[in-house]
mmCIF file of C-alpha atoms in Angstrom:
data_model
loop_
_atom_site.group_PDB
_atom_site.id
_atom_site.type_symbol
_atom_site.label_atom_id
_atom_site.label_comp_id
_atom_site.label_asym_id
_atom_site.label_seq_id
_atom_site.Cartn_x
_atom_site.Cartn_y
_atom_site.Cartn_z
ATOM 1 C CA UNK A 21 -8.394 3.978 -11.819
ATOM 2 C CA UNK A 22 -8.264 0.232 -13.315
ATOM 3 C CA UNK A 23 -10.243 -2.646 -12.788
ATOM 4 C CA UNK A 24 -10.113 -3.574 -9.199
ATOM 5 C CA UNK A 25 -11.123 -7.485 -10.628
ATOM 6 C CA UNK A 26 -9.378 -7.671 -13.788
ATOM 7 C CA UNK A 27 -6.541 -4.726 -13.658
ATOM 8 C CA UNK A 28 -7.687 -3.348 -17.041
ATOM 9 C CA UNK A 29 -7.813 0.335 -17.531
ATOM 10 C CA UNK A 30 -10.743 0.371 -20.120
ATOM 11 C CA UNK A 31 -13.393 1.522 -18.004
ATOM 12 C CA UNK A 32 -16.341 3.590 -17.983
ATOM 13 C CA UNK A 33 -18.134 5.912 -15.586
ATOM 14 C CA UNK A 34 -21.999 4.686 -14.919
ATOM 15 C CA UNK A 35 -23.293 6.397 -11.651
ATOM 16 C CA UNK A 36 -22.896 7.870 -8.263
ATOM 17 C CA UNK A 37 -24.614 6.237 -5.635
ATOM 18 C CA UNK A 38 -27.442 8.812 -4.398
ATOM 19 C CA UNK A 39 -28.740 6.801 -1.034
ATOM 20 C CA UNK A 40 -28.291 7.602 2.182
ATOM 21 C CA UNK A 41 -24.739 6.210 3.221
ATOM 22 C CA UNK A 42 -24.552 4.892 6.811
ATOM 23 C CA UNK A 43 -20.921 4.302 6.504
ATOM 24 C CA UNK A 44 -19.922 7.472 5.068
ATOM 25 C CA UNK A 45 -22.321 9.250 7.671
ATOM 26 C CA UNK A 46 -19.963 7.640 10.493
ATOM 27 C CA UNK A 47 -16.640 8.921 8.607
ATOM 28 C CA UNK A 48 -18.253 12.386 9.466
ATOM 29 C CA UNK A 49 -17.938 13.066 5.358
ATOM 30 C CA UNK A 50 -20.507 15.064 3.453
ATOM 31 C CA UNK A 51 -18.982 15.829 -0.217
ATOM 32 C CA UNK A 52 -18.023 12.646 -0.871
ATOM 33 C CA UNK A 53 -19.163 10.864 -3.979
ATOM 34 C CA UNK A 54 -19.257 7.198 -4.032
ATOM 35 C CA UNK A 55 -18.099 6.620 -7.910
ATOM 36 C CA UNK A 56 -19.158 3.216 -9.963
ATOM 37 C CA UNK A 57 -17.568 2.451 -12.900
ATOM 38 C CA UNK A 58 -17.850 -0.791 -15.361
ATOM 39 C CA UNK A 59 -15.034 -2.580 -16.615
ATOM 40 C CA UNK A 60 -14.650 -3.029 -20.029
ATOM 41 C CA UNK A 61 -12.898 -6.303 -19.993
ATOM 42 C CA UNK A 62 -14.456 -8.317 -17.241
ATOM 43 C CA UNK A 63 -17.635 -6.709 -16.964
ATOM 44 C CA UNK A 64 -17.284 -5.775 -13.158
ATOM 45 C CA UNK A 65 -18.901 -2.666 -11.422
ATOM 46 C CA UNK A 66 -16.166 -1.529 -9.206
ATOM 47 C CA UNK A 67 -16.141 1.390 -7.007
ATOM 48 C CA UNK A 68 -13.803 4.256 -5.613
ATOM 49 C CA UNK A 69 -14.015 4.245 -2.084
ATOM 50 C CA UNK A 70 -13.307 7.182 0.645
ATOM 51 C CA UNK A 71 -9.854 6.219 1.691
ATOM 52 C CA UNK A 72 -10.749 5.921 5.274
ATOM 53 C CA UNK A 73 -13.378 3.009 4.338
ATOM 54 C CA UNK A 74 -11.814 0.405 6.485
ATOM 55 C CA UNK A 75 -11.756 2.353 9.469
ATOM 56 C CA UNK A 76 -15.035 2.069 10.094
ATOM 57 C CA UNK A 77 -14.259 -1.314 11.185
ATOM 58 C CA UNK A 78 -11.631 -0.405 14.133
ATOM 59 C CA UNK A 79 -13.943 -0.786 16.846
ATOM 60 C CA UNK A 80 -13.466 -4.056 17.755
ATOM 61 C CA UNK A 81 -16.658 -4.403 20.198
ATOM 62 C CA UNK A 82 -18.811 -3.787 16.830
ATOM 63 C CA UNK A 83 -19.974 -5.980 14.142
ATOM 64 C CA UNK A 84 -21.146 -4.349 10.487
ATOM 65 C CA UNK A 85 -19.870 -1.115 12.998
ATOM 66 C CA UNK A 86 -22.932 -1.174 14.242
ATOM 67 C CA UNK A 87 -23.947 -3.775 16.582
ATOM 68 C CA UNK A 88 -22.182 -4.794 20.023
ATOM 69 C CA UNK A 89 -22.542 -8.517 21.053
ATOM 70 C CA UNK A 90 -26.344 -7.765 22.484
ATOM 71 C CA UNK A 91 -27.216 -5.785 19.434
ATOM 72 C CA UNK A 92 -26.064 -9.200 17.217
ATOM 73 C CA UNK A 93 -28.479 -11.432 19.214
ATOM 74 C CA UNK A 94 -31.499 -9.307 18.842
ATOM 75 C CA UNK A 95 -30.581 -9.272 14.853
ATOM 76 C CA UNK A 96 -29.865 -12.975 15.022
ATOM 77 C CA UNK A 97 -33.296 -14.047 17.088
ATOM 78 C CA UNK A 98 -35.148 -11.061 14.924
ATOM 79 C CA UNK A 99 -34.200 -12.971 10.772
ATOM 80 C CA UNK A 100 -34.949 -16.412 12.689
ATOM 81 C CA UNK A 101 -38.508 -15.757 13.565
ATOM 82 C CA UNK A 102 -39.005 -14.481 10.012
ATOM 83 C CA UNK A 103 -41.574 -16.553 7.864
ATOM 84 C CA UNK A 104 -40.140 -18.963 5.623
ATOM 85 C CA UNK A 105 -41.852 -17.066 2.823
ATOM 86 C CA UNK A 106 -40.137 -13.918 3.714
ATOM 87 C CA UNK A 107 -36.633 -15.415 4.147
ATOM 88 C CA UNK A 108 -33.467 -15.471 2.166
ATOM 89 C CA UNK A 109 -31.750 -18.189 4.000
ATOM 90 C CA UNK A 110 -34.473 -20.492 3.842
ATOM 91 C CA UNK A 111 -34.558 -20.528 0.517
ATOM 92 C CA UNK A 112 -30.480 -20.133 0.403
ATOM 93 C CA UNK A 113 -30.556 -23.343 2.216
ATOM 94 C CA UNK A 114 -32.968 -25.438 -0.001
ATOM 95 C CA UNK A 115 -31.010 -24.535 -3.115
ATOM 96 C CA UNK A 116 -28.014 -25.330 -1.741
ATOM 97 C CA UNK A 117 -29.201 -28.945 -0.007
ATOM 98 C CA UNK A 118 -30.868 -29.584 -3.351
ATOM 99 C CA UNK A 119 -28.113 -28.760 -5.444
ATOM 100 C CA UNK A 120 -25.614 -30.994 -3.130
ATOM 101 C CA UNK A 121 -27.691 -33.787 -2.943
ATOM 102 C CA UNK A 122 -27.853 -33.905 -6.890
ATOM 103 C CA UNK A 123 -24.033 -33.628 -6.930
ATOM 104 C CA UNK A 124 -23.047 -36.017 -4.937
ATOM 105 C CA UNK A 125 -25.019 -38.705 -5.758
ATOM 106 C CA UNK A 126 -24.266 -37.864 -9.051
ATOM 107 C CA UNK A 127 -20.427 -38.171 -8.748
ATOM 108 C CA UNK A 128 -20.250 -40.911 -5.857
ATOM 109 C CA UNK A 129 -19.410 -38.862 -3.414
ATOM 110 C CA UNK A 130 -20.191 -40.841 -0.443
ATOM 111 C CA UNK A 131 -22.550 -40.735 2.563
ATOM 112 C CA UNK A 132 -22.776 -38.040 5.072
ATOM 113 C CA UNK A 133 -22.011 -36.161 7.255
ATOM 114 C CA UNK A 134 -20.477 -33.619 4.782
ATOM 115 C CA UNK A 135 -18.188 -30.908 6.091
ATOM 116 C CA UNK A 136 -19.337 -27.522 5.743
ATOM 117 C CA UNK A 137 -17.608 -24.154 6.012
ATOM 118 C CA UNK A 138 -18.955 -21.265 5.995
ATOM 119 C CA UNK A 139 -16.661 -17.941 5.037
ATOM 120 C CA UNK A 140 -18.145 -14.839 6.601
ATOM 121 C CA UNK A 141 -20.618 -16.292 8.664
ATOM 122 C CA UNK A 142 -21.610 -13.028 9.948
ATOM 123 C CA UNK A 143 -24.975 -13.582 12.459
ATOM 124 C CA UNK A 144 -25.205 -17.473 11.666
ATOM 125 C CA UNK A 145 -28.329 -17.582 10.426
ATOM 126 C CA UNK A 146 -27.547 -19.545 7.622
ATOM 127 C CA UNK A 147 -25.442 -22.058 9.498
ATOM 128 C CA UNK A 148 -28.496 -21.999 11.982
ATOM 129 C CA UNK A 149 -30.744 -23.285 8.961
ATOM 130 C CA UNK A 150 -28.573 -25.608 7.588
ATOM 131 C CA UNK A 151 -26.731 -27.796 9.451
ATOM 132 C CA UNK A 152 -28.524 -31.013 10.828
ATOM 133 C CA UNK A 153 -26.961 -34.383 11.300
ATOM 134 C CA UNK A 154 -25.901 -34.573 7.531
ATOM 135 C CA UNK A 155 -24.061 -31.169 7.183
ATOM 136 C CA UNK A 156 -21.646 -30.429 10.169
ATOM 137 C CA UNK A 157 -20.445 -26.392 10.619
ATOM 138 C CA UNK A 158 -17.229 -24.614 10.758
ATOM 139 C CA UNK A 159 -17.962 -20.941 10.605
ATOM 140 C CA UNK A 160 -15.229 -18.301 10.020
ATOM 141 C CA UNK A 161 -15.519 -14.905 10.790
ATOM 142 C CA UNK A 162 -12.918 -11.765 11.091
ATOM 143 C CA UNK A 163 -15.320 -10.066 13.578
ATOM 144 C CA UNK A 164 -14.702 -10.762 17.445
ATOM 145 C CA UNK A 165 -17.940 -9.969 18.239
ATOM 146 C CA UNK A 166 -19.850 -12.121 15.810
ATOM 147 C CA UNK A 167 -17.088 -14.993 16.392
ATOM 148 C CA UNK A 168 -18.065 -14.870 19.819
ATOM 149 C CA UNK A 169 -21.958 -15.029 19.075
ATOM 150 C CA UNK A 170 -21.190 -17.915 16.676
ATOM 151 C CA UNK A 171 -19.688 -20.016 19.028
ATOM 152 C CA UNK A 172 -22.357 -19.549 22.092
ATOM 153 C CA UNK A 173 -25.365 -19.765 19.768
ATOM 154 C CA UNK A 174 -23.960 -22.467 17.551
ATOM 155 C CA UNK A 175 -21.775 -24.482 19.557
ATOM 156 C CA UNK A 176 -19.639 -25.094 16.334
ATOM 157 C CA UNK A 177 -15.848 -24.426 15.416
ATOM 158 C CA UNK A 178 -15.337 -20.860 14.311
ATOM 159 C CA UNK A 179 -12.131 -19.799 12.972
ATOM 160 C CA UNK A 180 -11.914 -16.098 14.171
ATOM 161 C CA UNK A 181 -9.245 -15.295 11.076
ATOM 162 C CA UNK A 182 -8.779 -14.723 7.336
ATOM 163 C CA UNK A 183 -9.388 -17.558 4.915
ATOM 164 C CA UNK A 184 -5.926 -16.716 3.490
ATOM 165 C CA UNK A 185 -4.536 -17.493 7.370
ATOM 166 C CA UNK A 186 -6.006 -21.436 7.145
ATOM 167 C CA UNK A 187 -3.423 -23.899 7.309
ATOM 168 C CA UNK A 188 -5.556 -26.603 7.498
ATOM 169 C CA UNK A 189 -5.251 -29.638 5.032
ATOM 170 C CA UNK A 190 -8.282 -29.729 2.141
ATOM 171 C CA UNK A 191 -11.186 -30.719 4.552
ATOM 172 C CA UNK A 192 -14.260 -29.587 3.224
ATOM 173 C CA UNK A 193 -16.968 -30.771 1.096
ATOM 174 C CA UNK A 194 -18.653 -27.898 0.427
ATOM 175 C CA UNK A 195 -17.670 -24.126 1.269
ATOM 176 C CA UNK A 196 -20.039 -21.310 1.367
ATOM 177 C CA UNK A 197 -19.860 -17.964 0.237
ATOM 178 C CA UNK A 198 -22.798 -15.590 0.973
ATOM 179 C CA UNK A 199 -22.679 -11.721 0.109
ATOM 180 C CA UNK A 200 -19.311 -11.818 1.501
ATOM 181 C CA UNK A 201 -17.052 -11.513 -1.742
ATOM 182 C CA UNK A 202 -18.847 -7.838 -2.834
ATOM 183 C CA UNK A 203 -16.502 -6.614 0.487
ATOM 184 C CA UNK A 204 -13.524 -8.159 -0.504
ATOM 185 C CA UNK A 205 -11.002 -5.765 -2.556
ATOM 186 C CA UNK A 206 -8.566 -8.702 -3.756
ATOM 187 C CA UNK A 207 -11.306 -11.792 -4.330
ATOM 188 C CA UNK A 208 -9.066 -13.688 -6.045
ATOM 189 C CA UNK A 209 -6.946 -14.540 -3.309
ATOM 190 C CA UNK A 210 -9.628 -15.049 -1.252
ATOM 191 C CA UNK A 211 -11.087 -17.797 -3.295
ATOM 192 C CA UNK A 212 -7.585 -19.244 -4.362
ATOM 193 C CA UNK A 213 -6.770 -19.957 -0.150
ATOM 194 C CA UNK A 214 -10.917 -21.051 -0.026
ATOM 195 C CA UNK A 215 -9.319 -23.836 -2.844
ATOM 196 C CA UNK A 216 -6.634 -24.934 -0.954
ATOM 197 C CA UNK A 217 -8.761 -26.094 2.069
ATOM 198 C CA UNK A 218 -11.462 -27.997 -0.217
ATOM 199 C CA UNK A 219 -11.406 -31.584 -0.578
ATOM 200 C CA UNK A 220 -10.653 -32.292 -4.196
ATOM 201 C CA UNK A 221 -14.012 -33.409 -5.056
ATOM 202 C CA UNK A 222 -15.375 -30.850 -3.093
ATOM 203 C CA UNK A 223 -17.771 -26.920 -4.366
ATOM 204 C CA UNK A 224 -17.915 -23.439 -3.352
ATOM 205 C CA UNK A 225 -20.847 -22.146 -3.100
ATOM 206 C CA UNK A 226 -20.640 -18.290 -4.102
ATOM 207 C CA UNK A 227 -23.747 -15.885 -3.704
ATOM 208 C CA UNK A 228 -23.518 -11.575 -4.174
ATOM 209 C CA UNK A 229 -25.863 -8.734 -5.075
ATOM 210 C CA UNK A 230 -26.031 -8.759 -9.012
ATOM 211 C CA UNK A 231 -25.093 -5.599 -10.949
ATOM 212 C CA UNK A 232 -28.329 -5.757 -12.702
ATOM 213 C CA UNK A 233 -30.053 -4.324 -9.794
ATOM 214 C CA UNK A 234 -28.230 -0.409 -11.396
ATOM 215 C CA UNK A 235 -30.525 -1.406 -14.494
ATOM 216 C CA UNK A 236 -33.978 -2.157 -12.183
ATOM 217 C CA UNK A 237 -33.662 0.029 -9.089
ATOM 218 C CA UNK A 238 -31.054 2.822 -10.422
ATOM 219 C CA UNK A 239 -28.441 4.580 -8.696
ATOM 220 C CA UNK A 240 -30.237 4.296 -4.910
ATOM 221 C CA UNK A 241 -29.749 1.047 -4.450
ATOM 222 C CA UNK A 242 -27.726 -0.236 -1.419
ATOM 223 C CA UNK A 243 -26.205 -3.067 -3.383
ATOM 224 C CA UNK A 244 -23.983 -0.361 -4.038
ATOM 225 C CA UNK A 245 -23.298 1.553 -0.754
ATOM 226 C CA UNK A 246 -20.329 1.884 0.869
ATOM 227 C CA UNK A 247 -18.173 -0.930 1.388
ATOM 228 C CA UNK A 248 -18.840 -2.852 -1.333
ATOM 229 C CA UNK A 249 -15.601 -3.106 -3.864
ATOM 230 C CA UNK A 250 -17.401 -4.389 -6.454
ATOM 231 C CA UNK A 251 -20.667 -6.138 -7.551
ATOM 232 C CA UNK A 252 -20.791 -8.869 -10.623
ATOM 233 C CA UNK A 253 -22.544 -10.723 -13.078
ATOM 234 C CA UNK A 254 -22.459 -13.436 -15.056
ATOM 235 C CA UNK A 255 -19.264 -12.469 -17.158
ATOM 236 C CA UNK A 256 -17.500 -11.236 -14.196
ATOM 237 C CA UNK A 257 -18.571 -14.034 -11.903
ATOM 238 C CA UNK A 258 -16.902 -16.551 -14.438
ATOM 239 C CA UNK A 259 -14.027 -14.401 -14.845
ATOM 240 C CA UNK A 260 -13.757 -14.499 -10.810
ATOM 241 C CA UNK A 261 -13.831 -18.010 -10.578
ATOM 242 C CA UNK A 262 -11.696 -19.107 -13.088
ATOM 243 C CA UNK A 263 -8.909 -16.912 -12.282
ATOM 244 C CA UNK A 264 -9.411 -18.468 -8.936
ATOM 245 C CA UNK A 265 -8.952 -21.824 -9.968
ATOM 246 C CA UNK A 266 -12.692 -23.217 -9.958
ATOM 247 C CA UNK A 267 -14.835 -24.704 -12.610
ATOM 248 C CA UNK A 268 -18.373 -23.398 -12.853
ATOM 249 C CA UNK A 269 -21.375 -26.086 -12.426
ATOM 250 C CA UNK A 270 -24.068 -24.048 -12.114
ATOM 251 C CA UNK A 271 -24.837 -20.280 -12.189
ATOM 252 C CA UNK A 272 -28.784 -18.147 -11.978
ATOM 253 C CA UNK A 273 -30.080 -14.876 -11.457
ATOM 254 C CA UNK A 274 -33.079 -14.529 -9.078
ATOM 255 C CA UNK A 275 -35.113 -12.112 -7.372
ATOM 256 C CA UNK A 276 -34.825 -12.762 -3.445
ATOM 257 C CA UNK A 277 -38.097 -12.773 -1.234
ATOM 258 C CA UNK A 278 -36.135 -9.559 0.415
ATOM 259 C CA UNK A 279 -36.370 -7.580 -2.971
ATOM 260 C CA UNK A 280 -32.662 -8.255 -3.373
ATOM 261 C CA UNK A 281 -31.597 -9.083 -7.073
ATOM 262 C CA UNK A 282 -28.861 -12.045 -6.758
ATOM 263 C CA UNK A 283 -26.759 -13.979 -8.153
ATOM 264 C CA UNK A 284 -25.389 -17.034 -7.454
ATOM 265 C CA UNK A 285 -22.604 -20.245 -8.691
ATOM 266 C CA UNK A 286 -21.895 -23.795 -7.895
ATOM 267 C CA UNK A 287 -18.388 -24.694 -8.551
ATOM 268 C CA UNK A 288 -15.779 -27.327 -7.936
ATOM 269 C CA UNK A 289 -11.696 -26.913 -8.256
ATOM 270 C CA UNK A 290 -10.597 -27.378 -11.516
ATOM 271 C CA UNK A 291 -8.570 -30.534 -12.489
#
């Protein structure tokens, strides 16, 4: 099996995932083992996955396969009420604010509102957070049943497609990225059609489970469950994004109030 990042066949075997599987449970499989392997080249965990991986996701009246469109709103009110102390997206949402702030006034970029799209938007909470009268939201979501939450509890614009199906002109100012690109088997051309909508002057904001979390929580951790193609570092995140056409600004490693190990790059198209 070769590099599902990179396409090199220099590769070594580093674990089976031992945790209880969810997604493998619903595939009604018992003797399956979940391989990770490291690329030599890149630097990329990658992962064989049961063949039948995406199936799990034909029930169209489920989101994650697990929740119906009532099950989504209980989630979505339940991470809202969390304290700020205990949540991910506040702190996702500082960083980010912070980090834009700094850039544009650094490169002229003018005065808001910025236009902000967010790829996977999943529940919304981060697009809840985020966007006030500075930052306006476009979410877009494959899911029908989270596209449909997104647009009654937002009120925003939610493209219920692909990135790579956009045929909008470059728009954006800033695009967002959160633990979405870990489920993508070909990130590349994700990120390349993510490009093509950006205004020229515009970032990506990219943020997935880190592959150091093998090194501090072993083989049970679910940053490596089912579903996930692949989880990176800092090599293989700067591999990812220059093959994609991007420039990195900014990249860190931190520990998420969740217990989550993360990683995380600004970056802007490359000229």
């Amino acid at each position: 099996m070769n590099c599902l990042l990179c396409g090199a066949a220099r590769r070594k075997f580093v674990f089976n995932y031992e945790e209880k599987d969810i997604y493998l449970e619903r595939l009604g499989t018992d003797n399956f083992r979940l391989k990770w392997f490291m690329c030599s080249n890149c630097g990329v965990y990658f992962s064989r996955q049961h063949r039948n991986i995406e199936s799990i996701y034909a029930d169209k009246d489920l989101y994650d396969a697990q929740y119906n469109l009532e099950g989504v709103r209980v989630r979505f009110d339940k991470i809202m009420r969390l304290r700020e102390s205990n949540s991910d997206n506040t702190l996702r949402v500082k960083r980010i604010k912070d980090f834009y702030r700094r850039y544009a006034a650094d490169f002229n970029i003018g005065s808001p509102p910025y236009r902000v799209l967010d790829i996977g938007a999943g529940l919304g909470v981060f697009l809840a957070k985020f966007l006030d009268r500075n930052y306006l939201g476009t979410a877009l979501e494959v899911n029908q049943v989270a596209a449909r939450h997104l647009k009654e509890r937002l009120s925003i614009p939610v493209y219920n497609c692909r990135v790579e199906d956009l045929t909008t002109r470059p728009t954006f100012d800033l695009i967002t990225v959160n633990r979405v690109i870990e489920h993508i088997k070909r990130p590349i051309a994700v990120l390349r059609a993510a490009k093509k909508i950006l205004k020229p002057r515009g970032i990506i904001y990219l943020e997935l489970p880190d592959s150091i979390s093998y090194e501090l929580c072993g083989a049970r951790c679910d940053a490596f469950a089912s579903g996930h193609y692949m989880v990176y570092n800092p090599e293989s995140l700067l591999y990812l994004l220059g093959k994609s056409g991007f420039e990195v600004l900014a990249m860190a490693r931190l520990l998420e109030p969740s217990g989550k190990h993360t990683i995380y790059a600004f970056a802007r198209r490359r000229s």
